[in-house]
Amino acid sequence: MTARHFLSLMDCSPSELISLIKRGIELKSLHRQGVVYEPLKNRVLAMIFEKASTRTRVSFEAGMIQLGGQAIFLSPRDTQLGRGEPIEDSARVLSSMCDAVMIRTFEHADLETFARYSKVPVINGLSDDLHPCQLLADMQTFHELRGSIQGKTVAWVGDGNNMCNTFVQAAVQFDFQLRIACPEGYETDAAFLEQAGDRVTLLRDPREAVAGAHLVNTDVWASMGQEDEAEARLKRFAPYQVTPALLDLADESVLFMHCLPAHRGEEVSAELMDDPRTVVWDQAENRLHAQKALVEFLLAE
Ligand code: CP
Ligand code: NVA
């Protein structure tokens, strides 16, 4: 049997995604009550990080320990992956020793290649195209604080990057309307937009995107791997900073999310980070609970 992978939100059905979120909420509650729950005793998650990480690394590592298993951190700097060993070979070897593999990398196609040769589940811990684990935590956060997101209006302000692409997929899977406001030339990939049809509207004016929205999101203006473009992007994106005043145009129940790390004074104003509508710390914590639900689901398959 081929392993079940989680490279994008489209790898699960809408009902599986809702179940994962509900399970994340249950696991959070068990954890807070101090209940020891170790269904993954002796199970091992390998984690390959070709880009930096705080939240993804710590949440997977802590999550595996809490579930009774272990996680192994692998960096290309000190493995043969960084010296050119083919992805196919690494996939065959790692998946013969470990029970699941999480990968944070640049090219999404590398994840797909790894998954094709892996006997065990492969999890996308962020690629240049997608960050589905973050969306599990974000959807859990919205669900906990506001209930179902179905039929709600969500705004994305800023770069049409990997997080924005993942929100486009989330609009399809969780059935909400997404309005994207981004500068010309920084749109979400056309292929993702096509997949979403009329659930997504592309705009230029952040105020138009945010008006009446129930959830507003942004992310850094220069993602990992775009460091050389950072200065040019600062100028181009200046009108897209999310501030308390911009959020005032949204629905009164609005939540503000950012996957973090945040750059205060760039994509988000410093005041907004401390605004009561901001739920970035809940999102970050929920990475732990949502991914425990994900690993439990994938390893139970
Ligand atoms: N949001 C997120 O994935 O954070 P890290 O880069 O710290 O893992
Ligand atoms: N878009 C950002 C997200 C970081 C979690 C990046 O890819 O760097």
PDB file of C-alpha atoms and ligand atoms in Angstrom:
ATOM      1  CA  MET A   1       0.000   0.000   0.000  1.00  0.00           C
ATOM      2  CA  THR A   2       1.305   3.484  -0.773  1.00  0.00           C
ATOM      3  CA  ALA A   3       1.691   5.825   2.164  1.00  0.00           C
ATOM      4  CA  ARG A   4      -0.681   8.697   2.812  1.00  0.00           C
ATOM      5  CA  HIS A   5       1.141  12.028   2.324  1.00  0.00           C
ATOM      6  CA  PHE A   6       0.279  15.578   3.344  1.00  0.00           C
ATOM      7  CA  LEU A   7       1.924  17.810   0.764  1.00  0.00           C
ATOM      8  CA  SER A   8      -1.061  20.124   0.383  1.00  0.00           C
ATOM      9  CA  LEU A   9      -4.533  20.635   1.833  1.00  0.00           C
ATOM     10  CA  MET A  10      -5.844  18.905  -1.289  1.00  0.00           C
ATOM     11  CA  ASP A  11      -4.391  15.601  -0.017  1.00  0.00           C
ATOM     12  CA  CYS A  12      -7.271  15.419   2.478  1.00  0.00           C
ATOM     13  CA  SER A  13     -11.001  15.604   1.881  1.00  0.00           C
ATOM     14  CA  PRO A  14     -12.906  18.535   3.415  1.00  0.00           C
ATOM     15  CA  SER A  15     -14.390  16.202   6.038  1.00  0.00           C
ATOM     16  CA  GLU A  16     -10.950  14.795   6.924  1.00  0.00           C
ATOM     17  CA  LEU A  17      -9.687  18.347   7.390  1.00  0.00           C
ATOM     18  CA  ILE A  18     -12.560  19.232   9.720  1.00  0.00           C
ATOM     19  CA  SER A  19     -11.919  16.019  11.692  1.00  0.00           C
ATOM     20  CA  LEU A  20      -8.233  16.926  11.998  1.00  0.00           C
ATOM     21  CA  ILE A  21      -9.126  20.346  13.395  1.00  0.00           C
ATOM     22  CA  LYS A  22     -11.570  18.888  15.885  1.00  0.00           C
ATOM     23  CA  ARG A  23      -8.978  16.307  16.919  1.00  0.00           C
ATOM     24  CA  GLY A  24      -6.417  19.109  17.355  1.00  0.00           C
ATOM     25  CA  ILE A  25      -8.850  20.815  19.753  1.00  0.00           C
ATOM     26  CA  GLU A  26      -9.299  17.541  21.695  1.00  0.00           C
ATOM     27  CA  LEU A  27      -5.554  16.909  21.912  1.00  0.00           C
ATOM     28  CA  LYS A  28      -5.056  20.485  23.136  1.00  0.00           C
ATOM     29  CA  SER A  29      -7.566  19.925  25.898  1.00  0.00           C
ATOM     30  CA  LEU A  30      -5.971  16.590  26.915  1.00  0.00           C
ATOM     31  CA  HIS A  31      -2.547  18.233  26.966  1.00  0.00           C
ATOM     32  CA  ARG A  32      -3.807  21.099  29.127  1.00  0.00           C
ATOM     33  CA  GLN A  33      -5.339  18.624  31.579  1.00  0.00           C
ATOM     34  CA  GLY A  34      -1.945  16.937  31.857  1.00  0.00           C
ATOM     35  CA  VAL A  35      -3.240  13.666  30.409  1.00  0.00           C
ATOM     36  CA  VAL A  36      -0.419  11.460  29.113  1.00  0.00           C
ATOM     37  CA  TYR A  37      -1.394  10.077  25.694  1.00  0.00           C
ATOM     38  CA  GLU A  38       1.345   8.122  23.932  1.00  0.00           C
ATOM     39  CA  PRO A  39      -0.067   6.247  20.927  1.00  0.00           C
ATOM     40  CA  LEU A  40       3.179   6.718  18.946  1.00  0.00           C
ATOM     41  CA  LYS A  41       5.579   4.932  21.271  1.00  0.00           C
ATOM     42  CA  ASN A  42       8.752   3.963  19.385  1.00  0.00           C
ATOM     43  CA  ARG A  43       7.616   5.813  16.253  1.00  0.00           C
ATOM     44  CA  VAL A  44      10.127   8.160  14.635  1.00  0.00           C
ATOM     45  CA  LEU A  45       9.599  11.306  12.580  1.00  0.00           C
ATOM     46  CA  ALA A  46      12.560  12.474  10.478  1.00  0.00           C
ATOM     47  CA  MET A  47      12.553  16.235   9.869  1.00  0.00           C
ATOM     48  CA  ILE A  48      14.568  17.690   6.984  1.00  0.00           C
ATOM     49  CA  PHE A  49      15.004  21.457   7.206  1.00  0.00           C
ATOM     50  CA  GLU A  50      16.550  23.187   4.194  1.00  0.00           C
ATOM     51  CA  LYS A  51      15.267  26.543   5.511  1.00  0.00           C
ATOM     52  CA  ALA A  52      15.214  28.060   8.993  1.00  0.00           C
ATOM     53  CA  SER A  53      12.361  27.406  11.424  1.00  0.00           C
ATOM     54  CA  THR A  54      11.306  27.988  15.003  1.00  0.00           C
ATOM     55  CA  ARG A  55       7.625  27.031  15.190  1.00  0.00           C
ATOM     56  CA  THR A  56       7.607  24.136  12.734  1.00  0.00           C
ATOM     57  CA  ARG A  57      10.649  22.474  14.239  1.00  0.00           C
ATOM     58  CA  VAL A  58       9.624  22.871  17.872  1.00  0.00           C
ATOM     59  CA  SER A  59       5.973  21.951  17.328  1.00  0.00           C
ATOM     60  CA  PHE A  60       6.786  18.721  15.473  1.00  0.00           C
ATOM     61  CA  GLU A  61       9.561  17.807  17.891  1.00  0.00           C
ATOM     62  CA  ALA A  62       7.534  18.545  21.035  1.00  0.00           C
ATOM     63  CA  GLY A  63       4.461  16.917  19.479  1.00  0.00           C
ATOM     64  CA  MET A  64       6.281  13.652  18.740  1.00  0.00           C
ATOM     65  CA  ILE A  65       7.705  13.515  22.260  1.00  0.00           C
ATOM     66  CA  GLN A  66       4.253  14.170  23.767  1.00  0.00           C
ATOM     67  CA  LEU A  67       2.753  11.373  21.638  1.00  0.00           C
ATOM     68  CA  GLY A  68       5.395   8.966  22.945  1.00  0.00           C
ATOM     69  CA  GLY A  69       7.643   9.008  19.855  1.00  0.00           C
ATOM     70  CA  GLN A  70      10.774  10.834  18.773  1.00  0.00           C
ATOM     71  CA  ALA A  71      11.766  13.337  16.097  1.00  0.00           C
ATOM     72  CA  ILE A  72      15.153  13.562  14.376  1.00  0.00           C
ATOM     73  CA  PHE A  73      16.327  16.941  13.070  1.00  0.00           C
ATOM     74  CA  LEU A  74      18.267  16.724   9.803  1.00  0.00           C
ATOM     75  CA  SER A  75      19.922  19.651   8.091  1.00  0.00           C
ATOM     76  CA  PRO A  76      21.518  19.537   4.619  1.00  0.00           C
ATOM     77  CA  ARG A  77      24.644  21.054   6.208  1.00  0.00           C
ATOM     78  CA  ASP A  78      25.488  17.846   7.971  1.00  0.00           C
ATOM     79  CA  THR A  79      23.753  15.113   5.954  1.00  0.00           C
ATOM     80  CA  GLN A  80      24.544  13.711   2.508  1.00  0.00           C
ATOM     81  CA  LEU A  81      21.478  15.548   1.157  1.00  0.00           C
ATOM     82  CA  GLY A  82      23.574  18.710   1.204  1.00  0.00           C
ATOM     83  CA  ARG A  83      26.364  16.952  -0.716  1.00  0.00           C
ATOM     84  CA  GLY A  84      24.149  15.992  -3.617  1.00  0.00           C
ATOM     85  CA  GLU A  85      22.801  12.535  -2.699  1.00  0.00           C
ATOM     86  CA  PRO A  86      19.713  12.181  -4.924  1.00  0.00           C
ATOM     87  CA  ILE A  87      16.327  12.864  -3.322  1.00  0.00           C
ATOM     88  CA  GLU A  88      15.084   9.480  -4.553  1.00  0.00           C
ATOM     89  CA  ASP A  89      17.892   7.653  -2.725  1.00  0.00           C
ATOM     90  CA  SER A  90      17.456   9.684   0.467  1.00  0.00           C
ATOM     91  CA  ALA A  91      13.729   8.946   0.401  1.00  0.00           C
ATOM     92  CA  ARG A  92      14.285   5.197   0.094  1.00  0.00           C
ATOM     93  CA  VAL A  93      16.828   5.164   2.909  1.00  0.00           C
ATOM     94  CA  LEU A  94      15.063   7.472   5.393  1.00  0.00           C
ATOM     95  CA  SER A  95      11.694   5.818   4.856  1.00  0.00           C
ATOM     96  CA  SER A  96      13.213   2.423   5.588  1.00  0.00           C
ATOM     97  CA  MET A  97      14.229   3.634   9.062  1.00  0.00           C
ATOM     98  CA  CYS A  98      11.596   6.181  10.081  1.00  0.00           C
ATOM     99  CA  ASP A  99       7.794   6.157  10.299  1.00  0.00           C
ATOM    100  CA  ALA A 100       7.186   9.564   8.712  1.00  0.00           C
ATOM    101  CA  VAL A 101       9.250  12.352   7.160  1.00  0.00           C
ATOM    102  CA  MET A 102       8.619  16.084   7.422  1.00  0.00           C
ATOM    103  CA  ILE A 103      10.376  18.290   4.877  1.00  0.00           C
ATOM    104  CA  ARG A 104      10.848  22.063   4.699  1.00  0.00           C
ATOM    105  CA  THR A 105      12.389  22.940   1.366  1.00  0.00           C
ATOM    106  CA  PHE A 106      12.410  25.318  -1.614  1.00  0.00           C
ATOM    107  CA  GLU A 107      11.054  23.516  -4.698  1.00  0.00           C
ATOM    108  CA  HIS A 108       7.674  21.902  -4.158  1.00  0.00           C
ATOM    109  CA  ALA A 109       8.617  19.354  -6.861  1.00  0.00           C
ATOM    110  CA  ASP A 110      11.378  18.035  -4.562  1.00  0.00           C
ATOM    111  CA  LEU A 111       8.748  17.171  -1.958  1.00  0.00           C
ATOM    112  CA  GLU A 112       6.727  15.341  -4.597  1.00  0.00           C
ATOM    113  CA  THR A 113       9.789  13.403  -5.735  1.00  0.00           C
ATOM    114  CA  PHE A 114      10.608  12.453  -2.153  1.00  0.00           C
ATOM    115  CA  ALA A 115       7.017  11.344  -1.568  1.00  0.00           C
ATOM    116  CA  ARG A 116       7.044   9.176  -4.710  1.00  0.00           C
ATOM    117  CA  TYR A 117      10.005   7.184  -3.395  1.00  0.00           C
ATOM    118  CA  SER A 118       8.996   7.139   0.281  1.00  0.00           C
ATOM    119  CA  LYS A 119       7.348   4.126   1.882  1.00  0.00           C
ATOM    120  CA  VAL A 120       6.104   6.298   4.761  1.00  0.00           C
ATOM    121  CA  PRO A 121       3.984   9.478   4.984  1.00  0.00           C
ATOM    122  CA  VAL A 122       5.691  12.696   3.874  1.00  0.00           C
ATOM    123  CA  ILE A 123       4.556  15.995   5.396  1.00  0.00           C
ATOM    124  CA  ASN A 124       5.116  19.404   3.813  1.00  0.00           C
ATOM    125  CA  GLY A 125       6.649  21.621   6.499  1.00  0.00           C
ATOM    126  CA  LEU A 126       6.694  24.530   3.988  1.00  0.00           C
ATOM    127  CA  SER A 127       7.783  24.780   0.364  1.00  0.00           C
ATOM    128  CA  ASP A 128       8.078  27.786  -1.936  1.00  0.00           C
ATOM    129  CA  ASP A 129       4.497  26.988  -3.007  1.00  0.00           C
ATOM    130  CA  LEU A 130       2.580  25.845   0.080  1.00  0.00           C
ATOM    131  CA  HIS A 131       2.477  25.715   3.894  1.00  0.00           C
ATOM    132  CA  PRO A 132      -0.464  23.405   4.691  1.00  0.00           C
ATOM    133  CA  CYS A 133       0.493  22.661   8.332  1.00  0.00           C
ATOM    134  CA  GLN A 134       0.151  26.365   9.118  1.00  0.00           C
ATOM    135  CA  LEU A 135      -3.365  26.375   7.686  1.00  0.00           C
ATOM    136  CA  LEU A 136      -4.386  23.462   9.914  1.00  0.00           C
ATOM    137  CA  ALA A 137      -3.389  25.569  12.929  1.00  0.00           C
ATOM    138  CA  ASP A 138      -5.055  28.689  11.502  1.00  0.00           C
ATOM    139  CA  MET A 139      -8.314  26.891  10.781  1.00  0.00           C
ATOM    140  CA  GLN A 140      -8.237  25.332  14.265  1.00  0.00           C
ATOM    141  CA  THR A 141      -7.749  28.814  15.748  1.00  0.00           C
ATOM    142  CA  PHE A 142     -10.678  30.289  13.825  1.00  0.00           C
ATOM    143  CA  HIS A 143     -12.864  27.306  14.725  1.00  0.00           C
ATOM    144  CA  GLU A 144     -12.041  27.623  18.437  1.00  0.00           C
ATOM    145  CA  LEU A 145     -12.698  31.361  18.579  1.00  0.00           C
ATOM    146  CA  ARG A 146     -15.495  31.902  16.052  1.00  0.00           C
ATOM    147  CA  GLY A 147     -16.896  28.472  15.041  1.00  0.00           C
ATOM    148  CA  SER A 148     -17.159  27.240  11.452  1.00  0.00           C
ATOM    149  CA  ILE A 149     -15.462  29.333   8.765  1.00  0.00           C
ATOM    150  CA  GLN A 150     -17.809  28.032   6.060  1.00  0.00           C
ATOM    151  CA  GLY A 151     -19.401  30.913   4.150  1.00  0.00           C
ATOM    152  CA  LYS A 152     -17.252  33.575   5.873  1.00  0.00           C
ATOM    153  CA  THR A 153     -15.183  36.229   4.114  1.00  0.00           C
ATOM    154  CA  VAL A 154     -11.412  36.069   4.486  1.00  0.00           C
ATOM    155  CA  ALA A 155      -8.957  38.735   3.324  1.00  0.00           C
ATOM    156  CA  TRP A 156      -5.325  38.223   2.352  1.00  0.00           C
ATOM    157  CA  VAL A 157      -3.280  41.424   2.230  1.00  0.00           C
ATOM    158  CA  GLY A 158       0.261  41.514   0.800  1.00  0.00           C
ATOM    159  CA  ASP A 159       2.381  39.044  -1.117  1.00  0.00           C
ATOM    160  CA  GLY A 160       0.761  36.253  -3.137  1.00  0.00           C
ATOM    161  CA  ASN A 161       3.244  33.812  -1.593  1.00  0.00           C
ATOM    162  CA  ASN A 162       3.195  30.234  -0.268  1.00  0.00           C
ATOM    163  CA  MET A 163       0.846  31.181   2.591  1.00  0.00           C
ATOM    164  CA  CYS A 164      -1.483  32.987   0.187  1.00  0.00           C
ATOM    165  CA  ASN A 165      -1.516  29.962  -2.146  1.00  0.00           C
ATOM    166  CA  THR A 166      -2.428  27.781   0.813  1.00  0.00           C
ATOM    167  CA  PHE A 167      -5.269  30.118   1.764  1.00  0.00           C
ATOM    168  CA  VAL A 168      -6.545  29.766  -1.816  1.00  0.00           C
ATOM    169  CA  GLN A 169      -6.656  25.987  -1.330  1.00  0.00           C
ATOM    170  CA  ALA A 170      -8.237  26.466   2.094  1.00  0.00           C
ATOM    171  CA  ALA A 171     -11.005  28.576   0.501  1.00  0.00           C
ATOM    172  CA  VAL A 172     -11.892  25.524  -1.604  1.00  0.00           C
ATOM    173  CA  GLN A 173     -11.555  22.916   1.151  1.00  0.00           C
ATOM    174  CA  PHE A 174     -13.196  24.897   3.978  1.00  0.00           C
ATOM    175  CA  ASP A 175     -15.686  26.667   1.697  1.00  0.00           C
ATOM    176  CA  PHE A 176     -15.102  30.368   2.359  1.00  0.00           C
ATOM    177  CA  GLN A 177     -14.710  33.444   0.166  1.00  0.00           C
ATOM    178  CA  LEU A 178     -11.159  34.766  -0.134  1.00  0.00           C
ATOM    179  CA  ARG A 179     -10.280  38.295  -1.237  1.00  0.00           C
ATOM    180  CA  ILE A 180      -6.629  38.846  -2.078  1.00  0.00           C
ATOM    181  CA  ALA A 181      -5.160  42.360  -2.218  1.00  0.00           C
ATOM    182  CA  CYS A 182      -1.638  42.388  -3.630  1.00  0.00           C
ATOM    183  CA  PRO A 183       0.469  44.658  -5.840  1.00  0.00           C
ATOM    184  CA  GLU A 184       0.616  43.948  -9.565  1.00  0.00           C
ATOM    185  CA  GLY A 185       3.211  41.290 -10.329  1.00  0.00           C
ATOM    186  CA  TYR A 186       2.943  39.663  -6.873  1.00  0.00           C
ATOM    187  CA  GLU A 187      -0.240  37.657  -7.385  1.00  0.00           C
ATOM    188  CA  THR A 188      -0.905  34.094  -6.284  1.00  0.00           C
ATOM    189  CA  ASP A 189       0.081  31.464  -8.856  1.00  0.00           C
ATOM    190  CA  ALA A 190      -2.487  31.247 -11.645  1.00  0.00           C
ATOM    191  CA  ALA A 191      -2.787  27.469 -11.251  1.00  0.00           C
ATOM    192  CA  PHE A 192      -3.994  27.850  -7.652  1.00  0.00           C
ATOM    193  CA  LEU A 193      -6.428  30.601  -8.634  1.00  0.00           C
ATOM    194  CA  GLU A 194      -7.887  28.425 -11.381  1.00  0.00           C
ATOM    195  CA  GLN A 195      -8.359  25.577  -8.904  1.00  0.00           C
ATOM    196  CA  ALA A 196     -10.401  27.908  -6.661  1.00  0.00           C
ATOM    197  CA  GLY A 197     -12.739  29.366  -9.307  1.00  0.00           C
ATOM    198  CA  ASP A 198     -15.178  31.956  -7.944  1.00  0.00           C
ATOM    199  CA  ARG A 199     -14.222  31.392  -4.305  1.00  0.00           C
ATOM    200  CA  VAL A 200     -11.289  33.799  -4.755  1.00  0.00           C
ATOM    201  CA  THR A 201     -11.321  37.450  -5.848  1.00  0.00           C
ATOM    202  CA  LEU A 202      -8.124  39.271  -6.802  1.00  0.00           C
ATOM    203  CA  LEU A 203      -8.011  42.972  -5.871  1.00  0.00           C
ATOM    204  CA  ARG A 204      -5.419  45.738  -5.599  1.00  0.00           C
ATOM    205  CA  ASP A 205      -6.859  47.855  -2.763  1.00  0.00           C
ATOM    206  CA  PRO A 206      -6.380  46.376   0.743  1.00  0.00           C
ATOM    207  CA  ARG A 207      -9.388  48.371   2.009  1.00  0.00           C
ATOM    208  CA  GLU A 208     -11.646  46.705  -0.528  1.00  0.00           C
ATOM    209  CA  ALA A 209     -10.347  43.264   0.473  1.00  0.00           C
ATOM    210  CA  VAL A 210     -10.771  43.876   4.213  1.00  0.00           C
ATOM    211  CA  ALA A 211     -14.228  45.541   4.125  1.00  0.00           C
ATOM    212  CA  GLY A 212     -16.617  43.350   6.114  1.00  0.00           C
ATOM    213  CA  ALA A 213     -14.102  40.457   6.397  1.00  0.00           C
ATOM    214  CA  HIS A 214     -14.265  37.967   9.281  1.00  0.00           C
ATOM    215  CA  LEU A 215     -10.577  37.079   9.104  1.00  0.00           C
ATOM    216  CA  VAL A 216      -7.641  39.159   7.864  1.00  0.00           C
ATOM    217  CA  ASN A 217      -4.215  37.652   7.156  1.00  0.00           C
ATOM    218  CA  THR A 218      -0.839  38.834   6.090  1.00  0.00           C
ATOM    219  CA  ASP A 219       2.702  37.485   5.923  1.00  0.00           C
ATOM    220  CA  VAL A 220       6.223  38.780   5.332  1.00  0.00           C
ATOM    221  CA  TRP A 221       6.881  40.720   2.140  1.00  0.00           C
ATOM    222  CA  ALA A 222      10.049  38.743   1.350  1.00  0.00           C
ATOM    223  CA  SER A 223       9.893  35.022   2.039  1.00  0.00           C
ATOM    224  CA  MET A 224      12.836  32.747   2.750  1.00  0.00           C
ATOM    225  CA  GLY A 225      14.880  32.534  -0.440  1.00  0.00           C
ATOM    226  CA  GLN A 226      13.875  36.064  -1.548  1.00  0.00           C
ATOM    227  CA  GLU A 227      16.396  37.922   0.617  1.00  0.00           C
ATOM    228  CA  ASP A 228      17.920  39.675  -2.441  1.00  0.00           C
ATOM    229  CA  GLU A 229      14.545  41.192  -3.329  1.00  0.00           C
ATOM    230  CA  ALA A 230      13.765  42.389   0.191  1.00  0.00           C
ATOM    231  CA  GLU A 231      14.651  46.040  -0.314  1.00  0.00           C
ATOM    232  CA  ALA A 232      12.707  46.453  -3.569  1.00  0.00           C
ATOM    233  CA  ARG A 233       9.743  44.659  -2.028  1.00  0.00           C
ATOM    234  CA  LEU A 234       9.710  47.026   0.980  1.00  0.00           C
ATOM    235  CA  LYS A 235       8.913  49.938  -1.341  1.00  0.00           C
ATOM    236  CA  ARG A 236       6.454  48.037  -3.512  1.00  0.00           C
ATOM    237  CA  PHE A 237       4.450  46.688  -0.577  1.00  0.00           C
ATOM    238  CA  ALA A 238       4.419  49.829   1.595  1.00  0.00           C
ATOM    239  CA  PRO A 239       0.686  50.539   0.924  1.00  0.00           C
ATOM    240  CA  TYR A 240      -0.152  47.001   2.081  1.00  0.00           C
ATOM    241  CA  GLN A 241       0.743  47.283   5.773  1.00  0.00           C
ATOM    242  CA  VAL A 242      -2.039  45.905   7.999  1.00  0.00           C
ATOM    243  CA  THR A 243      -2.881  48.356  10.798  1.00  0.00           C
ATOM    244  CA  PRO A 244      -5.633  48.702  13.427  1.00  0.00           C
ATOM    245  CA  ALA A 245      -7.250  51.360  11.183  1.00  0.00           C
ATOM    246  CA  LEU A 246      -7.376  48.975   8.228  1.00  0.00           C
ATOM    247  CA  LEU A 247      -8.891  46.298  10.468  1.00  0.00           C
ATOM    248  CA  ASP A 248     -11.586  48.766  11.565  1.00  0.00           C
ATOM    249  CA  LEU A 249     -13.086  48.347   8.072  1.00  0.00           C
ATOM    250  CA  ALA A 250     -13.643  44.631   8.699  1.00  0.00           C
ATOM    251  CA  ASP A 251     -16.538  42.924  10.447  1.00  0.00           C
ATOM    252  CA  GLU A 252     -16.651  43.680  14.178  1.00  0.00           C
ATOM    253  CA  SER A 253     -15.900  40.004  14.951  1.00  0.00           C
ATOM    254  CA  VAL A 254     -12.740  40.071  12.790  1.00  0.00           C
ATOM    255  CA  LEU A 255      -9.600  38.158  13.769  1.00  0.00           C
ATOM    256  CA  PHE A 256      -6.135  39.081  12.552  1.00  0.00           C
ATOM    257  CA  MET A 257      -3.690  36.261  11.745  1.00  0.00           C
ATOM    258  CA  HIS A 258      -0.034  36.109  10.763  1.00  0.00           C
ATOM    259  CA  CYS A 259       1.880  32.830  10.539  1.00  0.00           C
ATOM    260  CA  LEU A 260       4.972  34.504  12.068  1.00  0.00           C
ATOM    261  CA  PRO A 261       7.749  35.500  12.176  1.00  0.00           C
ATOM    262  CA  ALA A 262       6.358  39.049  11.850  1.00  0.00           C
ATOM    263  CA  HIS A 263       8.208  42.209  10.839  1.00  0.00           C
ATOM    264  CA  ARG A 264       6.664  45.023  12.869  1.00  0.00           C
ATOM    265  CA  GLY A 265       6.540  48.229  10.856  1.00  0.00           C
ATOM    266  CA  GLU A 266       6.539  46.319   7.552  1.00  0.00           C
ATOM    267  CA  GLU A 267       3.605  44.010   6.717  1.00  0.00           C
ATOM    268  CA  VAL A 268       2.047  44.589  10.157  1.00  0.00           C
ATOM    269  CA  SER A 269       2.165  47.689  12.361  1.00  0.00           C
ATOM    270  CA  ALA A 270       3.635  47.289  15.840  1.00  0.00           C
ATOM    271  CA  GLU A 271       0.314  48.352  17.464  1.00  0.00           C
ATOM    272  CA  LEU A 272      -1.641  45.674  15.624  1.00  0.00           C
ATOM    273  CA  MET A 273       0.535  42.906  17.092  1.00  0.00           C
ATOM    274  CA  ASP A 274      -0.849  43.868  20.537  1.00  0.00           C
ATOM    275  CA  ASP A 275      -4.421  44.518  19.388  1.00  0.00           C
ATOM    276  CA  PRO A 276      -7.174  42.361  20.968  1.00  0.00           C
ATOM    277  CA  ARG A 277      -8.242  41.229  17.478  1.00  0.00           C
ATOM    278  CA  THR A 278      -4.803  39.679  16.907  1.00  0.00           C
ATOM    279  CA  VAL A 279      -4.584  35.905  17.506  1.00  0.00           C
ATOM    280  CA  VAL A 280      -1.054  35.157  16.312  1.00  0.00           C
ATOM    281  CA  TRP A 281      -0.005  33.504  19.591  1.00  0.00           C
ATOM    282  CA  ASP A 282      -2.998  31.126  19.494  1.00  0.00           C
ATOM    283  CA  GLN A 283      -2.090  30.249  15.911  1.00  0.00           C
ATOM    284  CA  ALA A 284       1.502  29.540  16.894  1.00  0.00           C
ATOM    285  CA  GLU A 285       0.476  27.331  19.831  1.00  0.00           C
ATOM    286  CA  ASN A 286      -2.012  25.477  17.669  1.00  0.00           C
ATOM    287  CA  ARG A 287       0.792  24.347  15.363  1.00  0.00           C
ATOM    288  CA  LEU A 288       1.589  21.866  18.135  1.00  0.00           C
ATOM    289  CA  HIS A 289      -1.938  20.522  18.600  1.00  0.00           C
ATOM    290  CA  ALA A 290      -2.972  20.496  14.923  1.00  0.00           C
ATOM    291  CA  GLN A 291       0.200  18.669  13.867  1.00  0.00           C
ATOM    292  CA  LYS A 292      -0.183  16.102  16.644  1.00  0.00           C
ATOM    293  CA  ALA A 293      -3.611  15.387  15.136  1.00  0.00           C
ATOM    294  CA  LEU A 294      -2.031  15.194  11.672  1.00  0.00           C
ATOM    295  CA  VAL A 295       0.764  12.807  12.665  1.00  0.00           C
ATOM    296  CA  GLU A 296      -1.689  10.621  14.587  1.00  0.00           C
ATOM    297  CA  PHE A 297      -3.964  10.511  11.509  1.00  0.00           C
ATOM    298  CA  LEU A 298      -1.172   9.739   9.017  1.00  0.00           C
ATOM    299  CA  LEU A 299       0.461   7.077  11.151  1.00  0.00           C
ATOM    300  CA  ALA A 300      -2.828   5.414  11.964  1.00  0.00           C
ATOM    301  CA  GLU A 301      -3.548   4.925   8.237  1.00  0.00           C
TER     302      GLU A 301
HETATM  303  N1   CP B   1       5.054  29.896  10.789  1.00  0.00           N
HETATM  304  C1   CP B   1       6.123  29.094  10.680  1.00  0.00           C
HETATM  305  O1   CP B   1       6.142  28.119   9.924  1.00  0.00           O
HETATM  306  O2   CP B   1       7.156  29.431  11.499  1.00  0.00           O
HETATM  307  P1   CP B   1       8.644  28.864  11.462  1.00  0.00           P
HETATM  308  O3   CP B   1       9.295  29.386  10.204  1.00  0.00           O
HETATM  309  O4   CP B   1       9.275  29.406  12.706  1.00  0.00           O
HETATM  310  O5   CP B   1       8.596  27.366  11.457  1.00  0.00           O
HETATM  311  N1  NVA B   2       6.139  33.090   3.533  1.00  0.00           N
HETATM  312  C1  NVA B   2       7.076  32.810   4.589  1.00  0.00           C
HETATM  313  C2  NVA B   2       6.449  31.957   5.637  1.00  0.00           C
HETATM  314  C3  NVA B   2       7.346  31.628   6.798  1.00  0.00           C
HETATM  315  C4  NVA B   2       6.696  30.722   7.803  1.00  0.00           C
HETATM  316  C5  NVA B   2       8.323  32.150   4.007  1.00  0.00           C
HETATM  317  O1  NVA B   2       8.177  31.263   3.156  1.00  0.00           O
HETATM  318  O2  NVA B   2       9.425  32.524   4.396  1.00  0.00           O
END
